[in-house]
Amino acid sequence: MKELYKEIYKKIKEYDKIVIARHIGADPDALGSTMGLKELILNTFPEKKVSVIGVYSSVFKYMGRMDKLNENEIKDSLLIVCDTPNVERIDGVTNPRDYAYVIKIDHHPAIEKFEDLKWVDTSASSVCQMLIELTYETRLKMNKEAAEKLFMGLVSDTNRFLYDYTSPKTFMLVSKLIQDTKIDITSLYNNLYSRPLIDVRFMGYVAQTMTVTEGGLGYLIIPDEIVQRFGGDAALAGNVIGSFNNINEVLVWVIFTEDRKNELIKVNARSRGPEIHTVLEKYGGGGHPMASGARLKNKDDVEKIINDLEELCKNYRK
Ligand code: AMP
């Protein structure tokens, strides 16, 4: 493992131009890891040109702005892809082979090889955790700005240290990070957890309307009109899905949101028991064992996913 850290560090050192990418539909781990890595590299090698690419996220604006990429520089650049297991999900990169060298740093189960060098650790709570580890194992230099971004991504992906991939290593790394950089965790928690009233009202709607099956599947189909009524968009469910984690009767929960404009149905699924990512993969989506998603073109898939997840819950209970 130590060799791998060294290898990644060596490649970062070798290239003057570095582009950092993450998955579409950015979340705090994807944003925190890419923005944090940029800070780490610039703090260690101020002369390098480092660009973070992907669509800007106004929901997570506290993570910072994206960079404009000079297309002419791609062929000489090192590409580092964080938190993304397959090419189709990379935001802002059509063909990784256009870059001089590609590194993948990820904690999703492997889907596709598109890299020259990979570090995939499915036991890691987050890519942010992996980058804190990488920094402490190499000559990359931590600073407060990087620490803030990495902390927010890690806290978000573990749901405040709740999920079971929160390990002794997670606490050890975070403890060292806070000690070394003196980040103000209260203000960072404010960024992450203060939310608009509309989200809270929507959570009430989800709680009231969710159907719960015999096997322990909670599900809800949200038509476009309801999304409009709450004044939100198809991302609304993604903002609240994590809040339904500790319901006695619910093992797996899934929200289907109609996105009429893009003619698709967005799926957000979570579990606190059986592994669900393989079900979502079957319908063109994917993700983590306990947190997955998909975008459906075919309405009939909704019922199929409900049936598959119900089956999964029943088997798990057995
Ligand atoms: P979300 O419910 O959007 O927060 O997504 C939860 C997890 O599922 C994240 O790790 C995403 O990377 C993954 N995911 C979401 N949508 C898709 C998709 N359409 N295809 C593959 N993975 C997805």
mmCIF file of C-alpha atoms and ligand atoms in Angstrom:
data_model
loop_
_atom_site.group_PDB
_atom_site.id
_atom_site.type_symbol
_atom_site.label_atom_id
_atom_site.label_comp_id
_atom_site.label_asym_id
_atom_site.label_seq_id
_atom_site.Cartn_x
_atom_site.Cartn_y
_atom_site.Cartn_z
ATOM 1 C CA MET A 1 0.000 0.000 0.000
ATOM 2 C CA LYS A 2 2.772 2.418 0.904
ATOM 3 C CA GLU A 3 4.140 1.976 -2.623
ATOM 4 C CA LEU A 4 0.799 3.060 -4.051
ATOM 5 C CA TYR A 5 0.785 6.305 -2.048
ATOM 6 C CA LYS A 6 4.310 6.979 -3.284
ATOM 7 C CA GLU A 7 3.313 6.253 -6.865
ATOM 8 C CA ILE A 8 0.380 8.691 -6.710
ATOM 9 C CA TYR A 9 2.566 11.351 -5.119
ATOM 10 C CA LYS A 10 5.243 10.827 -7.758
ATOM 11 C CA LYS A 11 2.749 11.351 -10.576
ATOM 12 C CA ILE A 12 1.372 14.506 -8.959
ATOM 13 C CA LYS A 13 4.937 15.795 -8.627
ATOM 14 C CA GLU A 14 5.764 14.892 -12.226
ATOM 15 C CA TYR A 15 2.984 16.823 -13.994
ATOM 16 C CA ASP A 16 2.846 20.639 -14.216
ATOM 17 C CA LYS A 17 -0.789 20.617 -15.245
ATOM 18 C CA ILE A 18 -3.359 18.628 -13.323
ATOM 19 C CA VAL A 19 -7.087 18.306 -13.915
ATOM 20 C CA ILE A 20 -9.329 16.906 -11.165
ATOM 21 C CA ALA A 21 -12.770 15.484 -11.926
ATOM 22 C CA ARG A 22 -15.628 13.762 -10.055
ATOM 23 C CA HIS A 23 -19.036 12.291 -10.723
ATOM 24 C CA ILE A 24 -22.098 13.994 -12.170
ATOM 25 C CA GLY A 25 -24.731 15.010 -9.649
ATOM 26 C CA ALA A 26 -22.011 16.206 -7.286
ATOM 27 C CA ASP A 27 -22.349 15.613 -3.549
ATOM 28 C CA PRO A 28 -20.147 16.883 -0.705
ATOM 29 C CA ASP A 29 -17.675 13.947 -0.920
ATOM 30 C CA ALA A 30 -17.218 14.425 -4.669
ATOM 31 C CA LEU A 31 -16.819 18.187 -4.267
ATOM 32 C CA GLY A 32 -14.820 18.100 -1.045
ATOM 33 C CA SER A 33 -12.366 15.544 -2.395
ATOM 34 C CA THR A 34 -11.718 17.386 -5.662
ATOM 35 C CA MET A 35 -11.552 20.881 -4.160
ATOM 36 C CA GLY A 36 -9.568 19.570 -1.189
ATOM 37 C CA LEU A 37 -7.101 17.785 -3.460
ATOM 38 C CA LYS A 38 -6.571 20.970 -5.459
ATOM 39 C CA GLU A 39 -5.732 22.847 -2.229
ATOM 40 C CA LEU A 40 -3.353 20.079 -1.151
ATOM 41 C CA ILE A 41 -1.500 20.084 -4.461
ATOM 42 C CA LEU A 42 -1.219 23.880 -4.633
ATOM 43 C CA ASN A 43 -0.142 24.064 -1.014
ATOM 44 C CA THR A 44 2.640 21.594 -1.792
ATOM 45 C CA PHE A 45 3.513 22.720 -5.323
ATOM 46 C CA PRO A 46 2.387 26.371 -5.719
ATOM 47 C CA GLU A 47 3.771 26.585 -9.268
ATOM 48 C CA LYS A 48 1.471 23.909 -10.712
ATOM 49 C CA LYS A 49 -1.696 24.625 -12.652
ATOM 50 C CA VAL A 50 -4.564 22.698 -11.085
ATOM 51 C CA SER A 51 -8.134 22.764 -12.412
ATOM 52 C CA VAL A 52 -11.226 21.238 -10.841
ATOM 53 C CA ILE A 53 -13.876 20.539 -13.448
ATOM 54 C CA GLY A 54 -17.579 19.654 -13.497
ATOM 55 C CA VAL A 55 -20.852 21.521 -13.253
ATOM 56 C CA TYR A 56 -20.982 24.143 -10.493
ATOM 57 C CA SER A 57 -23.270 23.179 -7.628
ATOM 58 C CA SER A 58 -25.230 26.072 -6.110
ATOM 59 C CA VAL A 59 -26.607 23.794 -3.350
ATOM 60 C CA PHE A 60 -23.056 23.189 -2.148
ATOM 61 C CA LYS A 61 -21.700 26.634 -2.996
ATOM 62 C CA TYR A 62 -19.589 26.665 0.180
ATOM 63 C CA MET A 63 -17.344 24.070 -1.509
ATOM 64 C CA GLY A 64 -16.174 26.676 -4.042
ATOM 65 C CA ARG A 65 -16.184 27.401 -7.765
ATOM 66 C CA MET A 66 -15.123 25.190 -10.658
ATOM 67 C CA ASP A 67 -12.324 26.073 -13.057
ATOM 68 C CA LYS A 68 -12.395 26.748 -16.777
ATOM 69 C CA LEU A 69 -10.427 24.176 -18.679
ATOM 70 C CA ASN A 70 -8.130 25.090 -21.548
ATOM 71 C CA GLU A 71 -8.819 22.299 -24.061
ATOM 72 C CA ASN A 72 -5.312 22.642 -25.558
ATOM 73 C CA GLU A 73 -3.735 21.642 -22.269
ATOM 74 C CA ILE A 74 -5.585 18.336 -21.888
ATOM 75 C CA LYS A 75 -3.077 16.193 -23.727
ATOM 76 C CA ASP A 76 -0.222 17.244 -21.425
ATOM 77 C CA SER A 77 -2.228 17.018 -18.230
ATOM 78 C CA LEU A 78 -2.540 14.456 -15.482
ATOM 79 C CA LEU A 79 -6.199 13.614 -14.865
ATOM 80 C CA ILE A 80 -7.230 12.563 -11.357
ATOM 81 C CA VAL A 81 -10.764 11.204 -11.127
ATOM 82 C CA CYS A 82 -12.227 11.108 -7.616
ATOM 83 C CA ASP A 83 -15.273 9.191 -6.353
ATOM 84 C CA THR A 84 -16.324 7.862 -9.769
ATOM 85 C CA PRO A 85 -16.234 4.203 -10.861
ATOM 86 C CA ASN A 86 -17.036 4.564 -14.589
ATOM 87 C CA VAL A 87 -16.448 6.934 -17.499
ATOM 88 C CA GLU A 88 -20.120 7.606 -18.118
ATOM 89 C CA ARG A 89 -20.424 9.128 -14.643
ATOM 90 C CA ILE A 90 -17.422 11.483 -14.904
ATOM 91 C CA ASP A 91 -18.561 15.097 -15.077
ATOM 92 C CA GLY A 92 -16.669 17.034 -17.760
ATOM 93 C CA VAL A 93 -14.574 14.232 -19.286
ATOM 94 C CA THR A 94 -15.682 12.386 -22.401
ATOM 95 C CA ASN A 95 -12.585 10.326 -22.946
ATOM 96 C CA PRO A 96 -9.983 9.955 -20.176
ATOM 97 C CA ARG A 97 -7.548 8.699 -22.849
ATOM 98 C CA ASP A 98 -7.276 12.300 -24.136
ATOM 99 C CA TYR A 99 -5.164 12.996 -21.042
ATOM 100 C CA ALA A 100 -1.486 12.135 -20.649
ATOM 101 C CA TYR A 101 -2.037 9.937 -17.573
ATOM 102 C CA VAL A 102 -5.077 8.999 -15.489
ATOM 103 C CA ILE A 103 -5.351 8.219 -11.772
ATOM 104 C CA LYS A 104 -8.559 6.955 -10.171
ATOM 105 C CA ILE A 105 -9.141 7.443 -6.439
ATOM 106 C CA ASP A 106 -12.436 5.910 -5.387
ATOM 107 C CA HIS A 107 -14.371 4.038 -2.713
ATOM 108 C CA HIS A 108 -17.157 2.683 -4.950
ATOM 109 C CA PRO A 109 -17.156 -0.984 -5.938
ATOM 110 C CA ALA A 110 -15.189 -1.240 -9.207
ATOM 111 C CA ILE A 111 -17.170 -0.972 -12.432
ATOM 112 C CA GLU A 112 -14.831 -0.005 -15.266
ATOM 113 C CA LYS A 113 -11.114 0.400 -15.858
ATOM 114 C CA PHE A 114 -10.308 3.745 -17.458
ATOM 115 C CA GLU A 115 -7.178 4.622 -15.514
ATOM 116 C CA ASP A 116 -3.432 4.009 -15.634
ATOM 117 C CA LEU A 117 -3.150 3.918 -11.872
ATOM 118 C CA LYS A 118 -5.896 3.192 -9.384
ATOM 119 C CA TRP A 119 -6.471 3.369 -5.669
ATOM 120 C CA VAL A 120 -9.868 1.892 -4.851
ATOM 121 C CA ASP A 121 -10.715 1.243 -1.225
ATOM 122 C CA THR A 122 -14.326 0.154 -0.720
ATOM 123 C CA SER A 123 -13.770 0.026 3.026
ATOM 124 C CA ALA A 124 -13.022 3.766 3.136
ATOM 125 C CA SER A 125 -15.878 5.935 4.358
ATOM 126 C CA SER A 126 -15.259 8.532 1.678
ATOM 127 C CA VAL A 127 -12.742 9.688 -0.883
ATOM 128 C CA CYS A 128 -12.100 12.619 1.439
ATOM 129 C CA GLN A 129 -10.911 10.134 4.066
ATOM 130 C CA MET A 130 -8.608 8.529 1.492
ATOM 131 C CA LEU A 131 -7.092 11.914 0.658
ATOM 132 C CA ILE A 132 -6.452 12.744 4.317
ATOM 133 C CA GLU A 133 -4.696 9.369 4.543
ATOM 134 C CA LEU A 134 -2.724 10.007 1.350
ATOM 135 C CA THR A 135 -1.571 13.376 2.663
ATOM 136 C CA TYR A 136 -0.349 11.989 5.966
ATOM 137 C CA GLU A 137 1.467 9.144 4.202
ATOM 138 C CA THR A 138 3.265 11.333 1.635
ATOM 139 C CA ARG A 139 4.869 14.759 1.412
ATOM 140 C CA LEU A 140 1.623 16.449 0.424
ATOM 141 C CA LYS A 141 1.024 19.368 2.781
ATOM 142 C CA MET A 142 -2.253 19.811 4.599
ATOM 143 C CA ASN A 143 -3.650 23.277 5.262
ATOM 144 C CA LYS A 144 -6.822 24.661 6.759
ATOM 145 C CA GLU A 145 -8.608 25.221 3.439
ATOM 146 C CA ALA A 146 -8.014 21.638 2.308
ATOM 147 C CA ALA A 147 -8.913 20.284 5.752
ATOM 148 C CA GLU A 148 -12.262 22.113 5.765
ATOM 149 C CA LYS A 149 -13.285 20.662 2.427
ATOM 150 C CA LEU A 150 -12.117 17.153 3.258
ATOM 151 C CA PHE A 151 -13.811 17.233 6.646
ATOM 152 C CA MET A 152 -17.151 18.313 5.139
ATOM 153 C CA GLY A 153 -17.034 15.572 2.492
ATOM 154 C CA LEU A 154 -16.156 12.904 5.046
ATOM 155 C CA VAL A 155 -18.804 14.013 7.523
ATOM 156 C CA SER A 156 -21.415 14.074 4.800
ATOM 157 C CA ASP A 157 -20.606 10.637 3.344
ATOM 158 C CA THR A 158 -20.601 9.002 6.790
ATOM 159 C CA ASN A 159 -23.786 10.883 7.761
ATOM 160 C CA ARG A 160 -21.997 12.349 10.776
ATOM 161 C CA PHE A 161 -20.078 9.134 11.563
ATOM 162 C CA LEU A 162 -23.275 7.094 11.555
ATOM 163 C CA TYR A 163 -22.761 4.617 8.708
ATOM 164 C CA ASP A 164 -20.914 1.411 9.393
ATOM 165 C CA TYR A 165 -17.907 2.153 7.208
ATOM 166 C CA THR A 166 -16.991 4.723 9.840
ATOM 167 C CA SER A 167 -13.935 2.951 11.236
ATOM 168 C CA PRO A 168 -11.239 3.532 13.864
ATOM 169 C CA LYS A 169 -9.143 4.813 10.950
ATOM 170 C CA THR A 170 -11.826 7.414 10.152
ATOM 171 C CA PHE A 171 -11.734 8.779 13.697
ATOM 172 C CA MET A 172 -7.948 8.638 13.873
ATOM 173 C CA LEU A 173 -7.515 10.611 10.649
ATOM 174 C CA VAL A 174 -10.194 13.159 11.547
ATOM 175 C CA SER A 175 -8.736 13.609 15.016
ATOM 176 C CA LYS A 176 -5.298 14.324 13.568
ATOM 177 C CA LEU A 177 -6.807 16.627 10.944
ATOM 178 C CA ILE A 178 -8.633 18.739 13.534
ATOM 179 C CA GLN A 179 -5.627 18.825 15.824
ATOM 180 C CA ASP A 180 -3.230 19.879 13.050
ATOM 181 C CA THR A 181 -5.357 22.480 11.285
ATOM 182 C CA LYS A 182 -7.685 23.780 14.024
ATOM 183 C CA ILE A 183 -10.666 23.835 11.680
ATOM 184 C CA ASP A 184 -13.824 25.276 13.190
ATOM 185 C CA ILE A 185 -16.146 22.299 12.942
ATOM 186 C CA THR A 186 -19.235 24.166 14.200
ATOM 187 C CA SER A 187 -19.258 26.560 11.275
ATOM 188 C CA LEU A 188 -18.639 23.685 8.868
ATOM 189 C CA TYR A 189 -21.606 21.779 10.317
ATOM 190 C CA ASN A 190 -23.689 24.898 9.744
ATOM 191 C CA ASN A 191 -22.754 24.803 6.065
ATOM 192 C CA LEU A 192 -23.730 21.175 5.827
ATOM 193 C CA TYR A 193 -26.861 21.010 7.933
ATOM 194 C CA SER A 194 -28.735 24.287 7.846
ATOM 195 C CA ARG A 195 -31.352 23.782 5.186
ATOM 196 C CA PRO A 196 -34.113 25.714 3.484
ATOM 197 C CA LEU A 197 -37.608 25.485 4.948
ATOM 198 C CA ILE A 198 -38.859 23.954 1.714
ATOM 199 C CA ASP A 199 -36.646 20.882 2.299
ATOM 200 C CA VAL A 200 -38.083 20.428 5.761
ATOM 201 C CA ARG A 201 -41.660 20.798 4.502
ATOM 202 C CA PHE A 202 -40.834 18.275 1.785
ATOM 203 C CA MET A 203 -39.466 15.853 4.399
ATOM 204 C CA GLY A 204 -42.861 16.075 6.096
ATOM 205 C CA TYR A 205 -44.529 15.210 2.802
ATOM 206 C CA VAL A 206 -42.256 12.198 2.269
ATOM 207 C CA ALA A 207 -42.840 10.937 5.827
ATOM 208 C CA GLN A 208 -46.613 11.270 5.438
ATOM 209 C CA THR A 209 -46.867 9.692 2.014
ATOM 210 C CA MET A 210 -44.288 6.891 2.021
ATOM 211 C CA THR A 211 -45.711 3.386 1.553
ATOM 212 C CA VAL A 212 -44.066 0.784 3.775
ATOM 213 C CA THR A 213 -44.262 -2.850 2.676
ATOM 214 C CA GLU A 214 -44.338 -6.023 4.694
ATOM 215 C CA GLY A 215 -40.658 -6.713 3.957
ATOM 216 C CA GLY A 216 -39.577 -3.280 5.167
ATOM 217 C CA LEU A 217 -39.307 -1.304 1.949
ATOM 218 C CA GLY A 218 -40.356 2.336 2.148
ATOM 219 C CA TYR A 219 -41.138 3.846 -1.236
ATOM 220 C CA LEU A 220 -42.658 6.898 -2.778
ATOM 221 C CA ILE A 221 -43.286 8.090 -6.320
ATOM 222 C CA ILE A 222 -43.272 11.864 -6.607
ATOM 223 C CA PRO A 223 -44.990 13.356 -9.643
ATOM 224 C CA ASP A 224 -43.629 16.523 -11.227
ATOM 225 C CA GLU A 225 -46.605 18.572 -9.904
ATOM 226 C CA ILE A 226 -45.564 17.856 -6.327
ATOM 227 C CA VAL A 227 -41.961 18.857 -7.004
ATOM 228 C CA GLN A 228 -43.328 22.090 -8.515
ATOM 229 C CA ARG A 229 -45.618 22.623 -5.519
ATOM 230 C CA PHE A 230 -42.618 22.539 -3.239
ATOM 231 C CA GLY A 231 -40.860 24.916 -5.602
ATOM 232 C CA GLY A 232 -37.939 22.561 -6.021
ATOM 233 C CA ASP A 233 -36.468 20.376 -8.740
ATOM 234 C CA ALA A 234 -35.623 16.691 -9.156
ATOM 235 C CA ALA A 235 -32.701 17.154 -6.749
ATOM 236 C CA LEU A 236 -35.103 17.732 -3.853
ATOM 237 C CA ALA A 237 -35.348 14.037 -2.886
ATOM 238 C CA GLY A 238 -31.563 13.713 -2.859
ATOM 239 C CA ASN A 239 -31.394 16.501 -0.262
ATOM 240 C CA VAL A 240 -33.706 14.748 2.177
ATOM 241 C CA ILE A 241 -33.300 11.001 1.584
ATOM 242 C CA GLY A 242 -30.627 10.634 4.278
ATOM 243 C CA SER A 243 -33.103 11.795 6.919
ATOM 244 C CA PHE A 244 -35.175 8.597 6.881
ATOM 245 C CA ASN A 245 -32.478 6.379 8.277
ATOM 246 C CA ASN A 246 -33.717 5.252 11.652
ATOM 247 C CA ILE A 247 -37.288 4.106 11.125
ATOM 248 C CA ASN A 248 -38.002 0.756 12.834
ATOM 249 C CA GLU A 249 -40.254 -0.500 10.057
ATOM 250 C CA VAL A 250 -37.988 0.549 7.173
ATOM 251 C CA LEU A 251 -34.904 -1.367 6.039
ATOM 252 C CA VAL A 252 -34.571 0.059 2.533
ATOM 253 C CA TRP A 253 -36.148 3.247 1.275
ATOM 254 C CA VAL A 254 -36.393 4.647 -2.218
ATOM 255 C CA ILE A 255 -37.807 7.812 -3.736
ATOM 256 C CA PHE A 256 -38.716 8.029 -7.434
ATOM 257 C CA THR A 257 -38.960 11.612 -8.656
ATOM 258 C CA GLU A 258 -40.467 12.462 -12.003
ATOM 259 C CA ASP A 259 -38.335 14.915 -13.977
ATOM 260 C CA ARG A 260 -40.655 15.886 -16.804
ATOM 261 C CA LYS A 261 -38.274 18.364 -18.377
ATOM 262 C CA ASN A 262 -35.599 15.714 -18.917
ATOM 263 C CA GLU A 263 -38.137 12.958 -19.490
ATOM 264 C CA LEU A 264 -36.771 10.667 -16.837
ATOM 265 C CA ILE A 265 -37.372 9.407 -13.344
ATOM 266 C CA LYS A 266 -34.673 10.049 -10.787
ATOM 267 C CA VAL A 267 -34.156 7.344 -8.194
ATOM 268 C CA ASN A 268 -32.603 7.876 -4.773
ATOM 269 C CA ALA A 269 -32.265 4.714 -2.717
ATOM 270 C CA ARG A 270 -30.805 4.018 0.722
ATOM 271 C CA SER A 271 -30.456 0.957 2.928
ATOM 272 C CA ARG A 272 -29.560 0.112 6.496
ATOM 273 C CA GLY A 273 -29.535 -3.628 5.834
ATOM 274 C CA PRO A 274 -29.225 -5.407 2.486
ATOM 275 C CA GLU A 275 -26.825 -4.225 -0.222
ATOM 276 C CA ILE A 276 -28.834 -2.415 -2.885
ATOM 277 C CA HIS A 277 -26.322 -1.213 -5.484
ATOM 278 C CA THR A 278 -26.635 -4.355 -7.624
ATOM 279 C CA VAL A 279 -30.382 -3.800 -7.998
ATOM 280 C CA LEU A 280 -29.836 -0.238 -9.180
ATOM 281 C CA GLU A 281 -27.049 -1.387 -11.510
ATOM 282 C CA LYS A 282 -29.539 -3.705 -13.170
ATOM 283 C CA TYR A 283 -31.525 -0.610 -14.199
ATOM 284 C CA GLY A 284 -28.597 1.445 -15.472
ATOM 285 C CA GLY A 285 -27.733 3.096 -12.140
ATOM 286 C CA GLY A 286 -25.402 2.146 -9.327
ATOM 287 C CA GLY A 287 -23.600 3.548 -6.323
ATOM 288 C CA HIS A 288 -22.656 2.144 -2.932
ATOM 289 C CA PRO A 289 -24.051 -0.895 -1.119
ATOM 290 C CA MET A 290 -26.057 1.357 1.232
ATOM 291 C CA ALA A 291 -26.621 4.410 -1.017
ATOM 292 C CA SER A 292 -27.451 4.143 -4.680
ATOM 293 C CA GLY A 293 -29.284 5.918 -7.449
ATOM 294 C CA ALA A 294 -30.416 5.715 -11.054
ATOM 295 C CA ARG A 295 -32.068 7.696 -13.817
ATOM 296 C CA LEU A 296 -34.827 5.776 -15.513
ATOM 297 C CA LYS A 297 -36.023 6.345 -19.049
ATOM 298 C CA ASN A 298 -38.589 3.587 -18.813
ATOM 299 C CA LYS A 299 -41.502 4.096 -16.378
ATOM 300 C CA ASP A 300 -42.070 0.334 -16.111
ATOM 301 C CA ASP A 301 -38.755 0.026 -14.289
ATOM 302 C CA VAL A 302 -40.240 1.752 -11.236
ATOM 303 C CA GLU A 303 -42.422 -1.212 -10.372
ATOM 304 C CA LYS A 304 -39.619 -3.634 -11.176
ATOM 305 C CA ILE A 305 -37.241 -1.862 -8.802
ATOM 306 C CA ILE A 306 -39.880 -1.846 -6.065
ATOM 307 C CA ASN A 307 -40.392 -5.592 -6.514
ATOM 308 C CA ASP A 308 -36.655 -6.322 -6.574
ATOM 309 C CA LEU A 309 -35.994 -4.261 -3.447
ATOM 310 C CA GLU A 310 -38.950 -5.827 -1.636
ATOM 311 C CA GLU A 311 -37.555 -9.262 -2.486
ATOM 312 C CA LEU A 312 -34.163 -8.187 -1.197
ATOM 313 C CA CYS A 313 -35.657 -6.990 2.103
ATOM 314 C CA LYS A 314 -37.608 -10.204 2.593
ATOM 315 C CA ASN A 315 -34.536 -12.359 1.971
ATOM 316 C CA TYR A 316 -32.462 -10.221 4.275
ATOM 317 C CA ARG A 317 -35.012 -10.561 7.094
ATOM 318 C CA LYS A 318 -35.006 -14.354 6.665
HETATM 319 P P1 AMP B 1 -27.848 10.003 -4.584
HETATM 320 O O1 AMP B 1 -29.063 9.281 -4.127
HETATM 321 O O2 AMP B 1 -28.079 10.792 -5.838
HETATM 322 O O3 AMP B 1 -27.245 10.802 -3.462
HETATM 323 O O4 AMP B 1 -26.757 8.904 -4.979
HETATM 324 C C1 AMP B 1 -26.279 7.955 -4.070
HETATM 325 C C2 AMP B 1 -25.115 7.207 -4.665
HETATM 326 O O5 AMP B 1 -25.528 6.541 -5.855
HETATM 327 C C3 AMP B 1 -23.941 8.078 -5.070
HETATM 328 O O6 AMP B 1 -22.773 7.415 -4.653
HETATM 329 C C4 AMP B 1 -23.959 8.162 -6.548
HETATM 330 O O7 AMP B 1 -22.689 8.135 -7.086
HETATM 331 C C5 AMP B 1 -24.703 6.887 -6.962
HETATM 332 N N1 AMP B 1 -25.601 7.181 -8.093
HETATM 333 C C6 AMP B 1 -26.618 8.056 -8.118
HETATM 334 N N2 AMP B 1 -27.205 8.089 -9.322
HETATM 335 C C7 AMP B 1 -26.551 7.200 -10.101
HETATM 336 C C8 AMP B 1 -26.649 6.765 -11.464
HETATM 337 N N3 AMP B 1 -27.584 7.262 -12.296
HETATM 338 N N4 AMP B 1 -25.769 5.851 -11.903
HETATM 339 C C9 AMP B 1 -24.816 5.346 -11.085
HETATM 340 N N5 AMP B 1 -24.669 5.703 -9.807
HETATM 341 C C10 AMP B 1 -25.506 6.614 -9.298
#
